[in-house]
PDB file of C-alpha atoms in Angstrom:
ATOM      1  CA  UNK A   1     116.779 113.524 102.327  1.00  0.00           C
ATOM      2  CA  UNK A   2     115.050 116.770 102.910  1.00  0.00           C
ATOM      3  CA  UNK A   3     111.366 117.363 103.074  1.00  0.00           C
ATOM      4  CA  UNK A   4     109.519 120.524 101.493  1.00  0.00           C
ATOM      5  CA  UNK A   5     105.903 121.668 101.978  1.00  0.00           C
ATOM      6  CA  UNK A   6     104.355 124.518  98.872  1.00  0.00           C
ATOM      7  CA  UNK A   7     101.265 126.567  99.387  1.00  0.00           C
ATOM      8  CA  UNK A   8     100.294 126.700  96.192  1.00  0.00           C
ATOM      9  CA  UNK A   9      97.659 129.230  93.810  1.00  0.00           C
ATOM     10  CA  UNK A  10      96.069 128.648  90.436  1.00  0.00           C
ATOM     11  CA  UNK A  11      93.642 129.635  87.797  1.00  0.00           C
ATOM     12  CA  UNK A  12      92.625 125.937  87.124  1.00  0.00           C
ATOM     13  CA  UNK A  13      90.595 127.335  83.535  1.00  0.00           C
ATOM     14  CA  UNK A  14      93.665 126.253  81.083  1.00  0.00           C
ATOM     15  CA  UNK A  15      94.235 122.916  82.944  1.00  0.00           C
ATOM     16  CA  UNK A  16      92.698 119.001  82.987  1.00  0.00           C
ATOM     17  CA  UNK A  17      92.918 119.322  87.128  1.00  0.00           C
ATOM     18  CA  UNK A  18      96.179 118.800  89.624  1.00  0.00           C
ATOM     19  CA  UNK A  19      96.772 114.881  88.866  1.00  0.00           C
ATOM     20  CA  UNK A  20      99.317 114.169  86.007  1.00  0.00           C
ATOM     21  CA  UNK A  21      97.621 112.572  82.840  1.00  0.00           C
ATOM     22  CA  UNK A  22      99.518 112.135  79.601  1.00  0.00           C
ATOM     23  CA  UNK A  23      99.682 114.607  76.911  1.00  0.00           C
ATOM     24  CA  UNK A  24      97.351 117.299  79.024  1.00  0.00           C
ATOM     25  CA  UNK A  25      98.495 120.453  80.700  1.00  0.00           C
ATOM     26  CA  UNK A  26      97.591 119.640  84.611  1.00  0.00           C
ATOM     27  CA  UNK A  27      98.983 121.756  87.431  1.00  0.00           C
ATOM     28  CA  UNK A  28     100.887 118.845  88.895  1.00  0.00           C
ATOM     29  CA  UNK A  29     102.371 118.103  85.936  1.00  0.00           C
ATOM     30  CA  UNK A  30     103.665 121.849  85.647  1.00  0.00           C
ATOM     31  CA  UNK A  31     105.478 121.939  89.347  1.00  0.00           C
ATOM     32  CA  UNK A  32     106.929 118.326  88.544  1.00  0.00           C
ATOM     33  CA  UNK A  33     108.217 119.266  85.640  1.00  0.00           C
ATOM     34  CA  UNK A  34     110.102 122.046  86.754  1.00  0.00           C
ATOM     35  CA  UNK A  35     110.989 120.490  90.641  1.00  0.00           C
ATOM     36  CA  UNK A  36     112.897 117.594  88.095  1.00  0.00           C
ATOM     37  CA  UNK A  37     114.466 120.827  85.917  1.00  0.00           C
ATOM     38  CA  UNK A  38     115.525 122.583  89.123  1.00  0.00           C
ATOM     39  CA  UNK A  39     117.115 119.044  90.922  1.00  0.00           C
ATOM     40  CA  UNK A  40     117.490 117.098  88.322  1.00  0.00           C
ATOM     41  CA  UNK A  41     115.792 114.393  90.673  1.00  0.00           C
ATOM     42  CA  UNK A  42     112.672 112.216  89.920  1.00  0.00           C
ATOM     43  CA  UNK A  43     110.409 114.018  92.094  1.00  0.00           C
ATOM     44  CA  UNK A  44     107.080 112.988  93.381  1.00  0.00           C
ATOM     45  CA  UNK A  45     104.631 115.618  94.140  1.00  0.00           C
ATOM     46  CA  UNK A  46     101.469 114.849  96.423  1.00  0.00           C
ATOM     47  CA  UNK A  47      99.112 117.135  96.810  1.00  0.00           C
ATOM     48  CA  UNK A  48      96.365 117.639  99.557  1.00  0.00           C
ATOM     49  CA  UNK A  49      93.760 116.917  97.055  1.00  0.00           C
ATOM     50  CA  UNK A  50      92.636 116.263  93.266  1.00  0.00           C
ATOM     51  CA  UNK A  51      90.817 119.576  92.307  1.00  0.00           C
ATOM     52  CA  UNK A  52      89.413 118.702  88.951  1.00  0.00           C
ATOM     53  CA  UNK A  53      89.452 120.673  85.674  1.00  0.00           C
ATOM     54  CA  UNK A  54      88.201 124.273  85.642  1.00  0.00           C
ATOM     55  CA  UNK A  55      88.885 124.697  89.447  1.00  0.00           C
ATOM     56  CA  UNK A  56      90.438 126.639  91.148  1.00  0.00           C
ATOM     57  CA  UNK A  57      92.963 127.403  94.065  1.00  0.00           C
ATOM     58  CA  UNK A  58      94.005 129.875  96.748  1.00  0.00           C
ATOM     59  CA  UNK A  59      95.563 127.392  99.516  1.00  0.00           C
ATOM     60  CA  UNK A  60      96.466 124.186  97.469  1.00  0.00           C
ATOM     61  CA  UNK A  61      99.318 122.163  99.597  1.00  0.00           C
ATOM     62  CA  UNK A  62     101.893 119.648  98.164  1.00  0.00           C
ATOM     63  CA  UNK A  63     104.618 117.982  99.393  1.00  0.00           C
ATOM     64  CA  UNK A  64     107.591 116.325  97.920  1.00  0.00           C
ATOM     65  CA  UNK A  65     111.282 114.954  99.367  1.00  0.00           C
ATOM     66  CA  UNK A  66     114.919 115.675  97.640  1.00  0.00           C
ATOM     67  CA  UNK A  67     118.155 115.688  98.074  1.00  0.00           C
ATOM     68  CA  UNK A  68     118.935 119.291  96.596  1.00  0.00           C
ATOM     69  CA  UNK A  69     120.687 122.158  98.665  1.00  0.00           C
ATOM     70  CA  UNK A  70     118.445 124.489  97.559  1.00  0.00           C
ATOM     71  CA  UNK A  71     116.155 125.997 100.744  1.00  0.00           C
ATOM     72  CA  UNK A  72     113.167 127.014 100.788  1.00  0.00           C
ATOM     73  CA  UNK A  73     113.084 130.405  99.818  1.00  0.00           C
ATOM     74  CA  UNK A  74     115.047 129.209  96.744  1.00  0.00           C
ATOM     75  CA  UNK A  75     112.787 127.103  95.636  1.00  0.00           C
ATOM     76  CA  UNK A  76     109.899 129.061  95.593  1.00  0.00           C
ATOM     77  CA  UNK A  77     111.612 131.672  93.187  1.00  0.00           C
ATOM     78  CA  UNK A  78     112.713 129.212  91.518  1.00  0.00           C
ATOM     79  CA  UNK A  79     109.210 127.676  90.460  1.00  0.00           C
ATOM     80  CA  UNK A  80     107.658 130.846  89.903  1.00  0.00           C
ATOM     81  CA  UNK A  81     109.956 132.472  87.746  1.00  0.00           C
ATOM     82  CA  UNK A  82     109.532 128.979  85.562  1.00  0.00           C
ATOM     83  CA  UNK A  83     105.951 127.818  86.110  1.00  0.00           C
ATOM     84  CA  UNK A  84     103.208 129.974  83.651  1.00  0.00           C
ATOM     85  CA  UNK A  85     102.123 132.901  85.399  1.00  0.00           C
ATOM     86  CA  UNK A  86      98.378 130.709  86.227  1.00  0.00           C
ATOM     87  CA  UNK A  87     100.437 128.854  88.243  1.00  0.00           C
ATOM     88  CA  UNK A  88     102.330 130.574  92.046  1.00  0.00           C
ATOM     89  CA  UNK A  89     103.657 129.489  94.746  1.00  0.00           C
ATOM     90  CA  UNK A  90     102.614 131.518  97.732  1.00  0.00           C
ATOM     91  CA  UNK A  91     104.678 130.127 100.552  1.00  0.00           C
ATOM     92  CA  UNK A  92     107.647 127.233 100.686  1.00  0.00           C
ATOM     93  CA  UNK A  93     109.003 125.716 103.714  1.00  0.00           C
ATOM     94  CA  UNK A  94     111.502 122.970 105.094  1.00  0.00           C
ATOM     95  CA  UNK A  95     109.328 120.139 107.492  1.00  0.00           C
ATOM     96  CA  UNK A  96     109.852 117.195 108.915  1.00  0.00           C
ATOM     97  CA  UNK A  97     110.030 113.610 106.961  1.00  0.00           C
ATOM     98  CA  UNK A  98     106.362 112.962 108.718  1.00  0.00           C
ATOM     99  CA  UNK A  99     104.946 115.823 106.782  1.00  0.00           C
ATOM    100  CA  UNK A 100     102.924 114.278 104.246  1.00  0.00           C
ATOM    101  CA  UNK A 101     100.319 117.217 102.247  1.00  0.00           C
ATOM    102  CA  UNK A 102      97.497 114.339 102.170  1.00  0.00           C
ATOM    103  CA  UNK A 103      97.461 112.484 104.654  1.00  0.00           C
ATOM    104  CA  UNK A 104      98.631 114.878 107.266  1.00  0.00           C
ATOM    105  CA  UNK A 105      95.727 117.101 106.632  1.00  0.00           C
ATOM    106  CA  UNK A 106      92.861 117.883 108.529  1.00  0.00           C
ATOM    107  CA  UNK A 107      90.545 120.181 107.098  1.00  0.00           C
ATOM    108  CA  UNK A 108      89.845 121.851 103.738  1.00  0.00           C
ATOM    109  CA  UNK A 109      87.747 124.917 102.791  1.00  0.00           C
ATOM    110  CA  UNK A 110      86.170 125.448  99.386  1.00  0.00           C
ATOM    111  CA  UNK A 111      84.453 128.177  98.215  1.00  0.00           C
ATOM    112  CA  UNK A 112      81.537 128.132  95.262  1.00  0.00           C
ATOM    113  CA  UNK A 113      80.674 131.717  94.083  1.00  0.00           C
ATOM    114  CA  UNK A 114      77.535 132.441  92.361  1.00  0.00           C
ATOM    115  CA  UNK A 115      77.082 135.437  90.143  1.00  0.00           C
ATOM    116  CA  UNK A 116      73.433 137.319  90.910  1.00  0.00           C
ATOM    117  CA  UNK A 117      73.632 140.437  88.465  1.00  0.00           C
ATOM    118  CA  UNK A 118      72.281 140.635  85.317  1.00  0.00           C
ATOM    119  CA  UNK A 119      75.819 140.830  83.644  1.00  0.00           C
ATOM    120  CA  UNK A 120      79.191 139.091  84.231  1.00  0.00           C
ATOM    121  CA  UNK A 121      82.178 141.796  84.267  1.00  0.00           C
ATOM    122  CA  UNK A 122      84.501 140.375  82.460  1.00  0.00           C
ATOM    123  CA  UNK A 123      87.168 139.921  84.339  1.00  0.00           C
ATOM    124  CA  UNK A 124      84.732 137.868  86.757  1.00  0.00           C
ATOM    125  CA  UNK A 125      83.402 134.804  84.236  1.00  0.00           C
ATOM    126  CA  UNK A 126      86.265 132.729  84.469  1.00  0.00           C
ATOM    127  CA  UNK A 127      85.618 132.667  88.427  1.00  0.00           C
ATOM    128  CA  UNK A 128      81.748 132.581  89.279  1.00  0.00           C
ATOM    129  CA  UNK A 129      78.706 130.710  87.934  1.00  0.00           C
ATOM    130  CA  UNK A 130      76.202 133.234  86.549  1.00  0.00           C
ATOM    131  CA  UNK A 131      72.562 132.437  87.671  1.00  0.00           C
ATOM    132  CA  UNK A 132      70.527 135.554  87.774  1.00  0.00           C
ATOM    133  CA  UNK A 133      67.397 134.080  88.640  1.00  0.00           C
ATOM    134  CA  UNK A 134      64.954 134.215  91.519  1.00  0.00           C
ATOM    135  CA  UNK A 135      65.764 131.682  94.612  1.00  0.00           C
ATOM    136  CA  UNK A 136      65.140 131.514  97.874  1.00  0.00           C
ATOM    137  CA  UNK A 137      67.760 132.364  99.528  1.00  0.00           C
ATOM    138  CA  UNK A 138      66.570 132.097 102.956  1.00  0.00           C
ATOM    139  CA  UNK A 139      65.949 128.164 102.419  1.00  0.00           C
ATOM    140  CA  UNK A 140      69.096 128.055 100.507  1.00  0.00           C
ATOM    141  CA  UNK A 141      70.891 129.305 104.104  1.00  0.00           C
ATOM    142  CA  UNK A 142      68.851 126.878 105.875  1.00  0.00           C
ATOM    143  CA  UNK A 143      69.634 123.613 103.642  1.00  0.00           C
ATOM    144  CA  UNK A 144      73.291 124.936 103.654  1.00  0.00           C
ATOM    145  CA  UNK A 145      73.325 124.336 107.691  1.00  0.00           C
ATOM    146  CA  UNK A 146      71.972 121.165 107.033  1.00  0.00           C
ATOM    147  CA  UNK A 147      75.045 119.871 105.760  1.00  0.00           C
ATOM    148  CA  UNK A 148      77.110 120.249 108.678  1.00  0.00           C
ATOM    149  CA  UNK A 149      78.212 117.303 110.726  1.00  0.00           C
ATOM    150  CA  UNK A 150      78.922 113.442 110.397  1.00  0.00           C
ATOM    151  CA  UNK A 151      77.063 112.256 107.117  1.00  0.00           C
ATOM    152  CA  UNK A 152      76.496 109.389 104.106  1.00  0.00           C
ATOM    153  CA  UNK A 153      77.114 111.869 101.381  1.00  0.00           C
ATOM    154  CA  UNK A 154      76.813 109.131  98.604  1.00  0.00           C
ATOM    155  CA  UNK A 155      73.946 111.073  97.164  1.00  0.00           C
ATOM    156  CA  UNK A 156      76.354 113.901  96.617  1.00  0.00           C
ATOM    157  CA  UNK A 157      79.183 111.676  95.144  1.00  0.00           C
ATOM    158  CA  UNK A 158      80.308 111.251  91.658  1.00  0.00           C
ATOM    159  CA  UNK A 159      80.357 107.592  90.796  1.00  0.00           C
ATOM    160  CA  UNK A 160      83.540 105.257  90.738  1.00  0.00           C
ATOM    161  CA  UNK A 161      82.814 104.270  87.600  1.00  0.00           C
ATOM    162  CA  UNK A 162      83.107 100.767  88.952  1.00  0.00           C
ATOM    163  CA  UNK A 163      79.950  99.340  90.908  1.00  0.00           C
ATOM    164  CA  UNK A 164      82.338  97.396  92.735  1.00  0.00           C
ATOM    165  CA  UNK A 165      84.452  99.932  94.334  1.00  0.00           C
ATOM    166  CA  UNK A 166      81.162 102.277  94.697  1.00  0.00           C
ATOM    167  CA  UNK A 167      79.866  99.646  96.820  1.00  0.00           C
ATOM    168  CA  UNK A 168      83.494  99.474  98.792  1.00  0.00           C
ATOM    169  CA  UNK A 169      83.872 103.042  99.215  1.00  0.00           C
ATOM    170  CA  UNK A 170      82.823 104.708 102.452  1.00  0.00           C
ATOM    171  CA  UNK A 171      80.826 107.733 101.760  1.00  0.00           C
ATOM    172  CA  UNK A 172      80.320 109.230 105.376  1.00  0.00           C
ATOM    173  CA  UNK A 173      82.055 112.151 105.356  1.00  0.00           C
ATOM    174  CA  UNK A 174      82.443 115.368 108.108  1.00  0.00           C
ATOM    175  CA  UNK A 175      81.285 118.764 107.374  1.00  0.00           C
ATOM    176  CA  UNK A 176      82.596 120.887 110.067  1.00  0.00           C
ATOM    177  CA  UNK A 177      81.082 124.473 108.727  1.00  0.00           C
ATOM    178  CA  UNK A 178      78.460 125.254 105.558  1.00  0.00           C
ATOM    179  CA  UNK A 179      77.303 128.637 105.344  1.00  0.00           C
ATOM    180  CA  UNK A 180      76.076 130.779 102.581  1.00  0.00           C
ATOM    181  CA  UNK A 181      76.257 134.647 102.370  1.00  0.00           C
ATOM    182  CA  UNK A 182      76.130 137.788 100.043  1.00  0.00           C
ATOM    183  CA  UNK A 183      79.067 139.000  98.758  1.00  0.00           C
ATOM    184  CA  UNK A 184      80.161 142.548 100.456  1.00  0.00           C
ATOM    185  CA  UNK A 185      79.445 144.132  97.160  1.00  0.00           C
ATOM    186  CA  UNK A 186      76.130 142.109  96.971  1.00  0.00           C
ATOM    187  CA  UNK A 187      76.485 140.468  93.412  1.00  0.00           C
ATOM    188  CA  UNK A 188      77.410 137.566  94.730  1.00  0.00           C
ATOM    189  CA  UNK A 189      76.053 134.558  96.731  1.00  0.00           C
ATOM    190  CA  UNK A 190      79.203 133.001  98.209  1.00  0.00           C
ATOM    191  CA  UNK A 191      79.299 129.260  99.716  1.00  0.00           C
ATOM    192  CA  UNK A 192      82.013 128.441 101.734  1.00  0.00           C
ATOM    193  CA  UNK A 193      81.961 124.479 103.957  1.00  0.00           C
ATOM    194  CA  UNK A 194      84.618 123.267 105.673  1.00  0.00           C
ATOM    195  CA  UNK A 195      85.221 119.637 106.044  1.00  0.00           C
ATOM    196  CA  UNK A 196      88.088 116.756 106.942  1.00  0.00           C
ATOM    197  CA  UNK A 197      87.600 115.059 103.238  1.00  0.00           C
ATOM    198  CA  UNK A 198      85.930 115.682 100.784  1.00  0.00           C
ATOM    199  CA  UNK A 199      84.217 112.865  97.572  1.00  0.00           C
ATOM    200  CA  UNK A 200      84.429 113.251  94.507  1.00  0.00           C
ATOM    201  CA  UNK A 201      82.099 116.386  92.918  1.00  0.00           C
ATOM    202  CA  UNK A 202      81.097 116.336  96.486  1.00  0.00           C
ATOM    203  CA  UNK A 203      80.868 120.499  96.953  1.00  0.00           C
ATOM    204  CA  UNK A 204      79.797 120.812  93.712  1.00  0.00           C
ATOM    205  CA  UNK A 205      76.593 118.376  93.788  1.00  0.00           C
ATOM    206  CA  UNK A 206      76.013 119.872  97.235  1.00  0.00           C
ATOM    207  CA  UNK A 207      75.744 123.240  95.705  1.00  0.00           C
ATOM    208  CA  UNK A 208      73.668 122.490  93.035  1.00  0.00           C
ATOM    209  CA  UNK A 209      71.128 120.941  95.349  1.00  0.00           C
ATOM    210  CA  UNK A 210      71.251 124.165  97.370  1.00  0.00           C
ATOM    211  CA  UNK A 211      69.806 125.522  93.656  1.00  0.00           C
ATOM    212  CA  UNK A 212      67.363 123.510  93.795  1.00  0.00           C
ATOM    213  CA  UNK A 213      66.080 124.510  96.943  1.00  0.00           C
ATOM    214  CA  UNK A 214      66.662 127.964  96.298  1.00  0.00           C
ATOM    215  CA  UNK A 215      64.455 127.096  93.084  1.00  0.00           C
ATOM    216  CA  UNK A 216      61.707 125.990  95.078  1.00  0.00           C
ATOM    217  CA  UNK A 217      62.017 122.236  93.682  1.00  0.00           C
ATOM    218  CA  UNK A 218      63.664 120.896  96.847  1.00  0.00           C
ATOM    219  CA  UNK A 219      62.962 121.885 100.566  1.00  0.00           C
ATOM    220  CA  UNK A 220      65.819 122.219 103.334  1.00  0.00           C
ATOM    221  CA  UNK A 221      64.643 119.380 105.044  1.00  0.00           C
ATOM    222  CA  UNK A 222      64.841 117.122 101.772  1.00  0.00           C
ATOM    223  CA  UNK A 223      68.951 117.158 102.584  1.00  0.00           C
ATOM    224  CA  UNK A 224      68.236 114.479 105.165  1.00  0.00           C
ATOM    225  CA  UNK A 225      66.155 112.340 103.076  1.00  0.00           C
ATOM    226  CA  UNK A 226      68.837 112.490 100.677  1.00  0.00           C
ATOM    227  CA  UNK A 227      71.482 111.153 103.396  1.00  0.00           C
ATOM    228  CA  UNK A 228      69.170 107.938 103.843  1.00  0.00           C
ATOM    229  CA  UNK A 229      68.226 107.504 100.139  1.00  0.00           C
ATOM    230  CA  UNK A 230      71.864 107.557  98.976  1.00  0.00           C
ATOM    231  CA  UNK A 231      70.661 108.046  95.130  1.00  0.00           C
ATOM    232  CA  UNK A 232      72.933 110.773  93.607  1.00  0.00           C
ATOM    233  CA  UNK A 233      70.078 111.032  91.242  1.00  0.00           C
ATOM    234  CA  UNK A 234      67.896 112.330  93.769  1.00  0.00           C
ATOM    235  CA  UNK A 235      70.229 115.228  94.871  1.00  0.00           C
ATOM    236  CA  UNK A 236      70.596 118.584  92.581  1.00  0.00           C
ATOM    237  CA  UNK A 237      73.363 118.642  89.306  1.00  0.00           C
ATOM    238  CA  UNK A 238      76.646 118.931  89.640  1.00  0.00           C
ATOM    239  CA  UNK A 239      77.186 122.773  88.907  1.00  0.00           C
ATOM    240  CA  UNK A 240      80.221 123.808  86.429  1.00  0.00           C
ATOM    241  CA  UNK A 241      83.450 123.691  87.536  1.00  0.00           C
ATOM    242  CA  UNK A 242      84.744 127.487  87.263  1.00  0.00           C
ATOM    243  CA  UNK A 243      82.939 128.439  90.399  1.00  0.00           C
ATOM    244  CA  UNK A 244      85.285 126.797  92.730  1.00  0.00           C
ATOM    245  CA  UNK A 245      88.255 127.279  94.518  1.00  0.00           C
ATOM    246  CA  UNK A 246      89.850 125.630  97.166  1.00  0.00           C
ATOM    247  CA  UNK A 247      90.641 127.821  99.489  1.00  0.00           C
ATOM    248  CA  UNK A 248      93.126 125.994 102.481  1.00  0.00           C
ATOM    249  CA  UNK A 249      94.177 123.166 103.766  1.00  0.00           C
ATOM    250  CA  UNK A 250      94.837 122.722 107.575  1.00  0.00           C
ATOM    251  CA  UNK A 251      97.313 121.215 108.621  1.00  0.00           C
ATOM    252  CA  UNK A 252      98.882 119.462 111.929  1.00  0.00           C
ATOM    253  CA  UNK A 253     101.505 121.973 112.887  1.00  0.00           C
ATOM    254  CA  UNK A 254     103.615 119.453 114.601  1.00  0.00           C
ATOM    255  CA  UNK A 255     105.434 119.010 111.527  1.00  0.00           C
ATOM    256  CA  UNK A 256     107.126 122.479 111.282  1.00  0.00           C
ATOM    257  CA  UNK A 257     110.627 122.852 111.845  1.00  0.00           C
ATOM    258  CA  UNK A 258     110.779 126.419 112.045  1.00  0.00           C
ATOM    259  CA  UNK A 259     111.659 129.141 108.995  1.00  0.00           C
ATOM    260  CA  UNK A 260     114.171 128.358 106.593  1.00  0.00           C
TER     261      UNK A 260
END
């Protein structure tokens, strides 16, 4: 049995997230579908994480085991010349059976982009979440730092759906880097954090409380009451989807075995 790793890119608008469902395009579904094609194996893909519908990916990582000749190289041209062009594999290679694309991780970096002109170009709209508005973008910096380190982030958390496993679930989570910056061009306000693990809607509730201190209706220091209050309801919304991508995953290198 032989063990792959894929580095994987996507425009996430035409899919219902990475995890298969039934009868919906997903971009696990799509790399299954042709890894079983190309080996005519049952493969299992896992994934580093469960980006959800409408988002996006530079540095997605899965893994999955075979028994097919086929190297490395070859299977990377082989799932992009068959996966929709919203779908590439950047880089392929052979590791070792520990290799696992979830739990072997140790960081991720996501990126939220927020439009600031008065018009989207068009070939920006599926990426970026327009908000031409005035904020406060000094406090906005300031409230970003304050999400950095060991925290409860249940305020920032989509719900279970069960109060049961809500109440099982731990919620502290790591944030190892939050910053937030103008794009080069400066259109743009760009929010990039860095973290082990992230919950559920996590970056995206964190960044639309950042809003709301940009809009004056929170204050930076209202991040830590949110830690101890632990009421999502409290925080900001959860901002739309299109404006994020996950950018990497980082991994242990341990597990290389060298080019293939």
């Amino acid at each position: 049995m032989r063990h792959f790793k894929l580095t994987i890119a996507y425009d996430g608008t035409d899919f219902h997230g990475w995890q298969i469902q039934s009868n919906k395009p997903t971009i696990q579904g799509e790399i299954v579908n042709v890894l079983r094609r190309v080996t005519q194996e049952s493969i299992i893909l896992h994934g580093a994480g469960r980006t959800d519908a409408g988002v996006h990916a530079l540095g997605q990582v899965a893994s999955f085991r075979t028994q097919s000749a086929l190297c490395a190289a070859e299977f990377q041209r082989a799932l992009n010349a068959l996966l929709p062009p919203t779908i590439r594999v950047v880089a392929a290679e052979e590791v070792g059976p520990d290799f696992h694309a979830r739990w072997s991780a140790r960081g991720k970096i996501y990126r939220y982009r927020l439009y600031r002109g008065k018009v989207v170009p068009p070939t920006l709209w599926r990426y970026v979440l327009h908000y031409p508005f005035p904020l406060d973008e000094d406090a906005m910096r300031i409230a970003a730092s304050r999400y950095v380190g060991p925290h409860d982030f249940a305020a920032f958390a989509a719900s279970t759906g069960s109060e049961d496993d809500d109440k099982e679930r731990s919620t502290v989570r790591e944030i190892y880097s939050s910053e937030l910056v103008r794009s080069e061009d400066g259109e743009e306000l760009v929010y990039t954090v860095r973290g082990r693990s992230f919950l559920r809607y996590m970056v995206r509730k964190m960044v639309g409380t950042l809003l709301e201190v940009g809009r004056g209706r929170l204050t930076p220091d209202d991040i830590l009451r949110l830690y101890q209050l632990r009421d999502r309801s409290k925080s900001g919304p959860t901002v739309p989807p299109q404006g994020l991508c996950m950018v990497a995953v980082e991994h242990e290198e341990a597990w290389r075995l060298g080019p293939s």
